PDB file of C-alpha atoms in Angstrom:
ATOM      1  CA  MET Q   1       6.014  -1.381  72.578  1.00  0.00           C
ATOM      2  CA  LEU Q   2       5.543   1.223  70.151  1.00  0.00           C
ATOM      3  CA  GLU Q   3       9.466   1.595  69.744  1.00  0.00           C
ATOM      4  CA  GLU Q   4       9.675  -1.973  69.248  1.00  0.00           C
ATOM      5  CA  LEU Q   5       6.795  -1.657  66.465  1.00  0.00           C
ATOM      6  CA  LEU Q   6       8.798   1.167  64.984  1.00  0.00           C
ATOM      7  CA  THR Q   7      11.604  -0.584  64.711  1.00  0.00           C
ATOM      8  CA  ALA Q   8      10.252  -3.599  63.576  1.00  0.00           C
ATOM      9  CA  ALA Q   9       8.792  -1.779  60.527  1.00  0.00           C
ATOM     10  CA  ALA Q  10      11.868  -0.074  60.003  1.00  0.00           C
ATOM     11  CA  ALA Q  11      13.485  -3.558  59.687  1.00  0.00           C
ATOM     12  CA  VAL Q  12      10.436  -4.615  57.602  1.00  0.00           C
ATOM     13  CA  GLY Q  13      11.078  -1.698  55.126  1.00  0.00           C
ATOM     14  CA  SER Q  14      14.739  -1.943  55.185  1.00  0.00           C
ATOM     15  CA  ALA Q  15      14.579  -5.649  53.971  1.00  0.00           C
ATOM     16  CA  GLY Q  16      12.178  -4.848  51.276  1.00  0.00           C
ATOM     17  CA  VAL Q  17      14.193  -1.777  49.896  1.00  0.00           C
ATOM     18  CA  VAL Q  18      17.083  -4.323  49.686  1.00  0.00           C
ATOM     19  CA  TYR Q  19      14.994  -6.946  47.954  1.00  0.00           C
ATOM     20  CA  VAL Q  20      13.570  -4.460  45.592  1.00  0.00           C
ATOM     21  CA  ALA Q  21      17.027  -3.229  45.037  1.00  0.00           C
ATOM     22  CA  SER Q  22      18.421  -6.512  44.316  1.00  0.00           C
ATOM     23  CA  ALA Q  23      15.609  -7.821  42.319  1.00  0.00           C
ATOM     24  CA  ALA Q  24      15.231  -5.015  39.918  1.00  0.00           C
ATOM     25  CA  ARG Q  25      16.582  -5.076  36.348  1.00  0.00           C
ATOM     26  CA  VAL Q  26      15.913  -2.697  33.542  1.00  0.00           C
ATOM     27  CA  VAL Q  27      16.012  -4.178  30.065  1.00  0.00           C
ATOM     28  CA  LYS Q  28      16.842  -1.587  27.441  1.00  0.00           C
ATOM     29  CA  GLN Q  29      14.372  -1.056  24.088  1.00  0.00           C
ATOM     30  CA  TYR Q  30      16.898  -3.150  21.955  1.00  0.00           C
ATOM     31  CA  GLU Q  31      17.608  -6.010  24.191  1.00  0.00           C
ATOM     32  CA  ARG Q  32      15.363  -8.713  25.414  1.00  0.00           C
ATOM     33  CA  GLY Q  33      15.906 -10.920  28.725  1.00  0.00           C
ATOM     34  CA  VAL Q  34      16.137 -14.266  29.239  1.00  0.00           C
ATOM     35  CA  VAL Q  35      15.844 -15.606  32.884  1.00  0.00           C
ATOM     36  CA  PHE Q  36      17.101 -18.777  34.062  1.00  0.00           C
ATOM     37  CA  ARG Q  37      15.828 -20.400  37.384  1.00  0.00           C
ATOM     38  CA  LEU Q  38      18.196 -22.921  39.103  1.00  0.00           C
ATOM     39  CA  GLY Q  39      19.693 -23.375  35.627  1.00  0.00           C
ATOM     40  CA  ARG Q  40      15.808 -23.879  33.586  1.00  0.00           C
ATOM     41  CA  LEU Q  41      14.434 -21.597  31.341  1.00  0.00           C
ATOM     42  CA  ALA Q  42      11.924 -19.967  33.117  1.00  0.00           C
ATOM     43  CA  GLY Q  43       8.650 -18.178  31.586  1.00  0.00           C
ATOM     44  CA  GLU Q  44       8.860 -16.065  28.286  1.00  0.00           C
ATOM     45  CA  VAL Q  45      11.529 -13.687  27.223  1.00  0.00           C
ATOM     46  CA  ARG Q  46      11.317 -10.134  29.211  1.00  0.00           C
ATOM     47  CA  GLY Q  47      10.329  -7.178  27.115  1.00  0.00           C
ATOM     48  CA  PRO Q  48      12.330  -3.809  27.281  1.00  0.00           C
ATOM     49  CA  GLY Q  49      11.380  -1.931  30.611  1.00  0.00           C
ATOM     50  CA  PHE Q  50      11.618  -2.722  34.637  1.00  0.00           C
ATOM     51  CA  THR Q  51      11.569  -6.317  35.392  1.00  0.00           C
ATOM     52  CA  MET Q  52      11.655  -8.041  38.724  1.00  0.00           C
ATOM     53  CA  VAL Q  53      13.915 -11.333  39.313  1.00  0.00           C
ATOM     54  CA  VAL Q  54      13.970 -13.783  42.298  1.00  0.00           C
ATOM     55  CA  PRO Q  55      17.365 -12.809  43.887  1.00  0.00           C
ATOM     56  CA  GLY Q  56      19.511 -15.507  44.204  1.00  0.00           C
ATOM     57  CA  VAL Q  57      17.381 -17.823  42.348  1.00  0.00           C
ATOM     58  CA  ASP Q  58      16.991 -16.162  38.866  1.00  0.00           C
ATOM     59  CA  ARG Q  59      20.074 -15.104  36.613  1.00  0.00           C
ATOM     60  CA  LEU Q  60      18.707 -12.398  33.982  1.00  0.00           C
ATOM     61  CA  HIS Q  61      20.964 -12.664  30.628  1.00  0.00           C
ATOM     62  CA  LYS Q  62      20.158  -9.620  28.386  1.00  0.00           C
ATOM     63  CA  VAL Q  63      20.866 -10.194  24.490  1.00  0.00           C
ATOM     64  CA  ASN Q  64      21.186  -7.685  22.273  1.00  0.00           C
ATOM     65  CA  MET Q  65      18.431  -7.749  19.272  1.00  0.00           C
ATOM     66  CA  GLN Q  66      20.037  -4.785  16.976  1.00  0.00           C
ATOM     67  CA  ILE Q  67      21.766  -5.691  13.727  1.00  0.00           C
ATOM     68  CA  VAL Q  68      25.295  -6.738  13.948  1.00  0.00           C
ATOM     69  CA  THR Q  69      28.386  -5.864  11.401  1.00  0.00           C
ATOM     70  CA  MET Q  70      30.812  -8.781  11.614  1.00  0.00           C
ATOM     71  CA  PRO Q  71      33.923  -8.728   9.003  1.00  0.00           C
ATOM     72  CA  VAL Q  72      34.807 -12.043   7.528  1.00  0.00           C
ATOM     73  CA  PRO Q  73      38.514 -12.384   7.527  1.00  0.00           C
ATOM     74  CA  ALA Q  74      40.228 -12.589   4.409  1.00  0.00           C
ATOM     75  CA  GLN Q  75      40.037 -16.597   3.173  1.00  0.00           C
ATOM     76  CA  GLU Q  76      42.638 -17.830   0.404  1.00  0.00           C
ATOM     77  CA  GLY Q  77      41.360 -20.260  -1.981  1.00  0.00           C
ATOM     78  CA  ILE Q  78      41.474 -21.820  -5.453  1.00  0.00           C
ATOM     79  CA  THR Q  79      38.927 -21.086  -7.914  1.00  0.00           C
ATOM     80  CA  ARG Q  80      37.426 -23.218 -10.168  1.00  0.00           C
ATOM     81  CA  ASP Q  81      39.875 -22.175 -12.966  1.00  0.00           C
ATOM     82  CA  ASN Q  82      42.778 -22.758 -10.484  1.00  0.00           C
ATOM     83  CA  VAL Q  83      43.458 -18.815  -9.843  1.00  0.00           C
ATOM     84  CA  THR Q  84      44.725 -18.104  -6.075  1.00  0.00           C
ATOM     85  CA  VAL Q  85      42.346 -15.622  -4.785  1.00  0.00           C
ATOM     86  CA  ARG Q  86      42.294 -13.711  -1.199  1.00  0.00           C
ATOM     87  CA  VAL Q  87      38.339 -12.746  -0.638  1.00  0.00           C
ATOM     88  CA  ASP Q  88      37.149 -10.898   2.463  1.00  0.00           C
ATOM     89  CA  ALA Q  89      33.646 -10.304   3.020  1.00  0.00           C
ATOM     90  CA  VAL Q  90      31.217  -8.930   5.721  1.00  0.00           C
ATOM     91  CA  VAL Q  91      28.131 -10.326   7.391  1.00  0.00           C
ATOM     92  CA  TYR Q  92      24.647  -8.490   8.759  1.00  0.00           C
ATOM     93  CA  PHE Q  93      23.153 -10.575  11.082  1.00  0.00           C
ATOM     94  CA  LYS Q  94      20.444  -9.816  14.061  1.00  0.00           C
ATOM     95  CA  VAL Q  95      19.210 -12.153  16.998  1.00  0.00           C
ATOM     96  CA  ILE Q  96      15.322 -13.117  16.361  1.00  0.00           C
ATOM     97  CA  ASP Q  97      14.720 -15.449  19.156  1.00  0.00           C
ATOM     98  CA  ALA Q  98      16.852 -14.423  22.160  1.00  0.00           C
ATOM     99  CA  ALA Q  99      16.261 -17.719  24.186  1.00  0.00           C
ATOM    100  CA  ASN Q 100      17.354 -19.884  21.115  1.00  0.00           C
ATOM    101  CA  ALA Q 101      20.416 -18.060  20.852  1.00  0.00           C
ATOM    102  CA  LEU Q 102      21.551 -18.554  24.333  1.00  0.00           C
ATOM    103  CA  VAL Q 103      20.092 -22.154  24.701  1.00  0.00           C
ATOM    104  CA  ARG Q 104      20.870 -23.754  21.223  1.00  0.00           C
ATOM    105  CA  VAL Q 105      24.387 -22.597  20.725  1.00  0.00           C
ATOM    106  CA  GLU Q 106      27.119 -21.770  23.255  1.00  0.00           C
ATOM    107  CA  ASP Q 107      28.401 -18.348  21.063  1.00  0.00           C
ATOM    108  CA  TYR Q 108      26.158 -17.349  18.243  1.00  0.00           C
ATOM    109  CA  ARG Q 109      28.642 -14.630  16.873  1.00  0.00           C
ATOM    110  CA  PHE Q 110      31.389 -16.910  16.896  1.00  0.00           C
ATOM    111  CA  ALA Q 111      28.993 -19.620  15.542  1.00  0.00           C
ATOM    112  CA  VAL Q 112      28.000 -17.164  12.772  1.00  0.00           C
ATOM    113  CA  SER Q 113      31.320 -15.842  12.178  1.00  0.00           C
ATOM    114  CA  GLN Q 114      32.972 -19.766  11.724  1.00  0.00           C
ATOM    115  CA  MET Q 115      30.026 -20.307   9.412  1.00  0.00           C
ATOM    116  CA  ALA Q 116      30.741 -17.447   7.144  1.00  0.00           C
ATOM    117  CA  GLN Q 117      34.304 -18.327   6.828  1.00  0.00           C
ATOM    118  CA  THR Q 118      33.503 -21.818   5.680  1.00  0.00           C
ATOM    119  CA  SER Q 119      30.945 -20.711   3.339  1.00  0.00           C
ATOM    120  CA  LEU Q 120      33.085 -18.039   1.971  1.00  0.00           C
ATOM    121  CA  ARG Q 121      35.863 -20.803   1.180  1.00  0.00           C
ATOM    122  CA  SER Q 122      33.473 -23.187  -0.526  1.00  0.00           C
ATOM    123  CA  ILE Q 123      32.018 -20.181  -2.577  1.00  0.00           C
ATOM    124  CA  ILE Q 124      35.602 -19.860  -3.757  1.00  0.00           C
ATOM    125  CA  GLY Q 125      36.146 -23.287  -4.709  1.00  0.00           C
ATOM    126  CA  LYS Q 126      32.901 -23.244  -6.686  1.00  0.00           C
ATOM    127  CA  SER Q 127      33.035 -20.183  -8.700  1.00  0.00           C
ATOM    128  CA  GLU Q 128      35.690 -18.621 -11.199  1.00  0.00           C
ATOM    129  CA  LEU Q 129      37.605 -15.744 -11.495  1.00  0.00           C
ATOM    130  CA  ASP Q 130      35.501 -13.764 -13.806  1.00  0.00           C
ATOM    131  CA  ASP Q 131      32.042 -14.313 -11.179  1.00  0.00           C
ATOM    132  CA  LEU Q 132      34.401 -12.955  -8.323  1.00  0.00           C
ATOM    133  CA  LEU Q 133      35.132  -9.917 -10.182  1.00  0.00           C
ATOM    134  CA  SER Q 134      32.028  -9.070 -11.943  1.00  0.00           C
ATOM    135  CA  ASN Q 135      28.999 -11.324 -10.459  1.00  0.00           C
ATOM    136  CA  ARG Q 136      29.022 -10.534  -6.970  1.00  0.00           C
ATOM    137  CA  GLU Q 137      25.672  -9.751  -6.227  1.00  0.00           C
ATOM    138  CA  LYS Q 138      24.687 -13.784  -7.152  1.00  0.00           C
ATOM    139  CA  LEU Q 139      27.160 -14.850  -5.027  1.00  0.00           C
ATOM    140  CA  ASN Q 140      26.210 -12.505  -2.294  1.00  0.00           C
ATOM    141  CA  GLN Q 141      22.699 -14.542  -2.454  1.00  0.00           C
ATOM    142  CA  GLY Q 142      24.385 -17.907  -2.406  1.00  0.00           C
ATOM    143  CA  LEU Q 143      26.582 -17.033   0.858  1.00  0.00           C
ATOM    144  CA  GLU Q 144      23.792 -15.731   2.398  1.00  0.00           C
ATOM    145  CA  LEU Q 145      21.796 -18.840   2.216  1.00  0.00           C
ATOM    146  CA  MET Q 146      24.510 -21.126   3.222  1.00  0.00           C
ATOM    147  CA  ILE Q 147      24.873 -19.002   6.103  1.00  0.00           C
ATOM    148  CA  ASP Q 148      21.204 -18.650   6.975  1.00  0.00           C
ATOM    149  CA  SER Q 149      20.085 -22.030   6.940  1.00  0.00           C
ATOM    150  CA  PRO Q 150      21.954 -23.238   9.991  1.00  0.00           C
ATOM    151  CA  ALA Q 151      21.680 -19.831  11.962  1.00  0.00           C
ATOM    152  CA  VAL Q 152      17.801 -20.081  11.583  1.00  0.00           C
ATOM    153  CA  GLY Q 153      18.054 -23.244  14.315  1.00  0.00           C
ATOM    154  CA  TRP Q 154      20.253 -20.765  16.477  1.00  0.00           C
ATOM    155  CA  GLY Q 155      17.760 -18.057  16.741  1.00  0.00           C
ATOM    156  CA  VAL Q 156      19.625 -15.677  14.386  1.00  0.00           C
ATOM    157  CA  GLN Q 157      18.697 -14.324  10.832  1.00  0.00           C
ATOM    158  CA  VAL Q 158      21.358 -13.249   8.425  1.00  0.00           C
ATOM    159  CA  ASP Q 159      19.984 -10.025   6.622  1.00  0.00           C
ATOM    160  CA  ARG Q 160      22.874  -9.329   3.925  1.00  0.00           C
ATOM    161  CA  VAL Q 161      26.464 -10.909   3.063  1.00  0.00           C
ATOM    162  CA  GLU Q 162      28.300  -8.430   0.976  1.00  0.00           C
ATOM    163  CA  ILE Q 163      31.888  -9.529  -0.801  1.00  0.00           C
ATOM    164  CA  LYS Q 164      34.158  -6.633  -0.081  1.00  0.00           C
ATOM    165  CA  ASP Q 165      37.563  -7.266  -1.825  1.00  0.00           C
ATOM    166  CA  VAL Q 166      39.001  -9.865  -4.154  1.00  0.00           C
ATOM    167  CA  SER Q 167      42.569  -9.757  -3.757  1.00  0.00           C
ATOM    168  CA  LEU Q 168      44.802 -11.230  -6.959  1.00  0.00           C
ATOM    169  CA  PRO Q 169      48.780 -12.362  -7.190  1.00  0.00           C
ATOM    170  CA  ASP Q 170      50.631  -9.759  -8.796  1.00  0.00           C
ATOM    171  CA  THR Q 171      51.467 -12.280 -11.639  1.00  0.00           C
ATOM    172  CA  MET Q 172      47.891 -12.650 -12.452  1.00  0.00           C
ATOM    173  CA  LYS Q 173      47.212  -8.910 -12.135  1.00  0.00           C
ATOM    174  CA  ARG Q 174      50.021  -8.415 -15.101  1.00  0.00           C
ATOM    175  CA  SER Q 175      48.683 -11.007 -17.140  1.00  0.00           C
ATOM    176  CA  MET Q 176      45.408  -9.442 -17.350  1.00  0.00           C
ATOM    177  CA  ALA Q 177      46.764  -5.903 -17.582  1.00  0.00           C
ATOM    178  CA  ARG Q 178      48.241  -7.663 -20.791  1.00  0.00           C
ATOM    179  CA  GLN Q 179      45.310  -9.313 -21.777  1.00  0.00           C
ATOM    180  CA  ALA Q 180      43.453  -5.884 -21.942  1.00  0.00           C
ATOM    181  CA  GLU Q 181      45.871  -4.064 -23.527  1.00  0.00           C
ATOM    182  CA  ALA Q 182      46.211  -6.689 -26.262  1.00  0.00           C
ATOM    183  CA  ASP Q 183      42.352  -6.546 -26.632  1.00  0.00           C
ATOM    184  CA  ARG Q 184      41.932  -2.576 -26.831  1.00  0.00           C
ATOM    185  CA  GLU Q 185      44.935  -3.179 -29.491  1.00  0.00           C
ATOM    186  CA  ARG Q 186      43.009  -5.563 -31.156  1.00  0.00           C
ATOM    187  CA  ARG Q 187      39.610  -3.508 -31.446  1.00  0.00           C
ATOM    188  CA  ALA Q 188      41.559  -0.667 -32.330  1.00  0.00           C
ATOM    189  CA  ARG Q 189      43.351  -2.585 -35.600  1.00  0.00           C
ATOM    190  CA  ILE Q 190      39.673  -3.616 -36.641  1.00  0.00           C
ATOM    191  CA  ILE Q 191      38.622  -0.218 -36.236  1.00  0.00           C
ATOM    192  CA  ASN Q 192      41.183   1.541 -38.228  1.00  0.00           C
ATOM    193  CA  ALA Q 193      40.850  -1.320 -41.189  1.00  0.00           C
ATOM    194  CA  ASP Q 194      37.165  -0.660 -41.030  1.00  0.00           C
ATOM    195  CA  ALA Q 195      37.983   2.889 -41.528  1.00  0.00           C
ATOM    196  CA  GLU Q 196      40.167   2.365 -44.130  1.00  0.00           C
ATOM    197  CA  LEU Q 197      37.589   0.005 -45.815  1.00  0.00           C
ATOM    198  CA  GLN Q 198      34.737   2.217 -45.663  1.00  0.00           C
ATOM    199  CA  ALA Q 199      37.594   5.050 -46.978  1.00  0.00           C
ATOM    200  CA  SER Q 200      38.544   2.990 -50.172  1.00  0.00           C
ATOM    201  CA  LYS Q 201      34.641   2.431 -50.981  1.00  0.00           C
ATOM    202  CA  VAL Q 202      33.810   6.400 -51.055  1.00  0.00           C
ATOM    203  CA  LEU Q 203      37.289   7.113 -52.748  1.00  0.00           C
ATOM    204  CA  ALA Q 204      36.252   4.433 -55.517  1.00  0.00           C
ATOM    205  CA  GLU Q 205      33.025   5.857 -56.160  1.00  0.00           C
ATOM    206  CA  ALA Q 206      34.496   9.741 -56.378  1.00  0.00           C
ATOM    207  CA  ALA Q 207      36.937   8.297 -58.950  1.00  0.00           C
ATOM    208  CA  ARG Q 208      34.010   6.729 -61.292  1.00  0.00           C
ATOM    209  CA  GLU Q 209      32.233  10.068 -60.813  1.00  0.00           C
ATOM    210  CA  MET Q 210      35.418  11.980 -62.075  1.00  0.00           C
ATOM    211  CA  SER Q 211      36.058   9.482 -64.602  1.00  0.00           C
ATOM    212  CA  GLU Q 212      33.047  10.250 -66.137  1.00  0.00           C
ATOM    213  CA  THR Q 213      33.310  13.984 -65.834  1.00  0.00           C
ATOM    214  CA  PRO Q 214      36.950  15.019 -66.485  1.00  0.00           C
ATOM    215  CA  ALA Q 215      36.255  18.803 -65.588  1.00  0.00           C
ATOM    216  CA  ALA Q 216      35.166  17.457 -61.884  1.00  0.00           C
ATOM    217  CA  LEU Q 217      39.011  16.583 -61.683  1.00  0.00           C
ATOM    218  CA  GLN Q 218      40.013  20.162 -62.814  1.00  0.00           C
ATOM    219  CA  LEU Q 219      37.644  21.858 -60.310  1.00  0.00           C
ATOM    220  CA  ARG Q 220      38.921  19.433 -57.639  1.00  0.00           C
ATOM    221  CA  LEU Q 221      42.763  20.547 -58.286  1.00  0.00           C
ATOM    222  CA  LEU Q 222      41.696  24.309 -58.022  1.00  0.00           C
ATOM    223  CA  GLN Q 223      40.052  23.599 -54.831  1.00  0.00           C
ATOM    224  CA  THR Q 224      43.323  21.965 -53.804  1.00  0.00           C
ATOM    225  CA  VAL Q 225      45.439  24.849 -54.834  1.00  0.00           C
ATOM    226  CA  VAL Q 226      43.216  27.194 -53.116  1.00  0.00           C
ATOM    227  CA  ALA Q 227      43.303  25.333 -49.785  1.00  0.00           C
ATOM    228  CA  VAL Q 228      47.060  24.891 -50.082  1.00  0.00           C
ATOM    229  CA  ALA Q 229      47.899  28.582 -50.731  1.00  0.00           C
ATOM    230  CA  ALA Q 230      45.477  29.517 -47.673  1.00  0.00           C
ATOM    231  CA  GLU Q 231      48.268  27.816 -45.611  1.00  0.00           C
ATOM    232  CA  LYS Q 232      50.583  31.056 -46.767  1.00  0.00           C
ATOM    233  CA  ASN Q 233      53.426  28.602 -47.945  1.00  0.00           C
ATOM    234  CA  SER Q 234      56.562  29.794 -49.675  1.00  0.00           C
ATOM    235  CA  THR Q 235      56.851  26.650 -52.044  1.00  0.00           C
ATOM    236  CA  LEU Q 236      53.769  24.627 -53.827  1.00  0.00           C
ATOM    237  CA  VAL Q 237      54.057  21.386 -55.129  1.00  0.00           C
ATOM    238  CA  LEU Q 238      51.346  20.659 -57.267  1.00  0.00           C
ATOM    239  CA  PRO Q 239      50.816  17.267 -59.052  1.00  0.00           C
ATOM    240  CA  PHE Q 240      49.550  17.497 -62.410  1.00  0.00           C
ATOM    241  CA  PRO Q 241      47.375  14.550 -63.338  1.00  0.00           C
ATOM    242  CA  VAL Q 242      47.191  12.705 -66.957  1.00  0.00           C
ATOM    243  CA  GLU Q 243      43.674  13.163 -67.036  1.00  0.00           C
ATOM    244  CA  LEU Q 244      43.883  16.670 -66.895  1.00  0.00           C
ATOM    245  CA  LEU Q 245      46.321  16.571 -70.228  1.00  0.00           C
ATOM    246  CA  ARG Q 246      43.958  14.244 -71.515  1.00  0.00           C
ATOM    247  CA  PHE Q 247      41.281  16.865 -71.081  1.00  0.00           C
ATOM    248  CA  LEU Q 248      43.236  19.867 -72.646  1.00  0.00           C
ATOM    249  CA  GLU Q 249      43.987  17.422 -75.463  1.00  0.00           C
ATOM    250  CA  LYS Q 250      40.435  16.852 -76.274  1.00  0.00           C
ATOM    251  CA  ALA Q 251      39.437  20.516 -75.824  1.00  0.00           C
ATOM    252  CA  GLN Q 252      42.577  21.557 -78.058  1.00  0.00           C
ATOM    253  CA  GLY Q 253      41.642  18.987 -80.631  1.00  0.00           C
ATOM    254  CA  ARG Q 254      45.272  18.201 -81.003  1.00  0.00           C
ATOM    255  CA  PRO Q 255      47.968  15.359 -79.525  1.00  0.00           C
ATOM    256  CA  VAL Q 256      50.133  16.495 -76.748  1.00  0.00           C
ATOM    257  CA  GLU Q 257      53.854  15.628 -77.019  1.00  0.00           C
ATOM    258  CA  GLN Q 258      55.437  13.095 -74.248  1.00  0.00           C
TER     259      GLN Q 258
END
């Protein structure tokens, strides 16, 4: 009798161990567990840690709640100013409702990817080339809003969308390079012309001062001689202005023969 009881107890214990082993589940810290009982959603979403399910009746699906980094394949489109470009981006999103992410959509990752590609093509068609190149922050916000609106119903929240690169045709790159070169040349010419204007004004003022004081012209001539002589040149060509002759004429009190 005792042996039969011991045998029965061992059988019950073994059955209990097998049941616990088949029913035990562990949900990690960054996961949430969704239980389907005979195909229907059962109870609340299971939190991280140890949990139990009914073997053969319940099926536990684990949903990752971490932020997912998903690259968006490069999309080719025509901008509003008729320029063909290829634009690629990256989407950062996470699941905020594990139950809806499994029930409302078949594959939330694929759905977010397709929505991101469609939204990116739409943004390309609505934007001009200058906006794609220099005003990306505004376009990123527009992309985020377009993707996040339907994704909320799937239990998914879009954290951020970034446009990574904008590829232009080679002909457009050469045209933009020529445009930039022409613009820089135009600015250089304007700067040179402005410098000439300022120099001419200063020279005109200096000429007026020297015309009022003829001795200033002689002093300036002597300064030029000193500056040229400092270079140790063997030949010195010195212009002799007519004003200096007039100054000497006035100083001597007699005309100078031409």
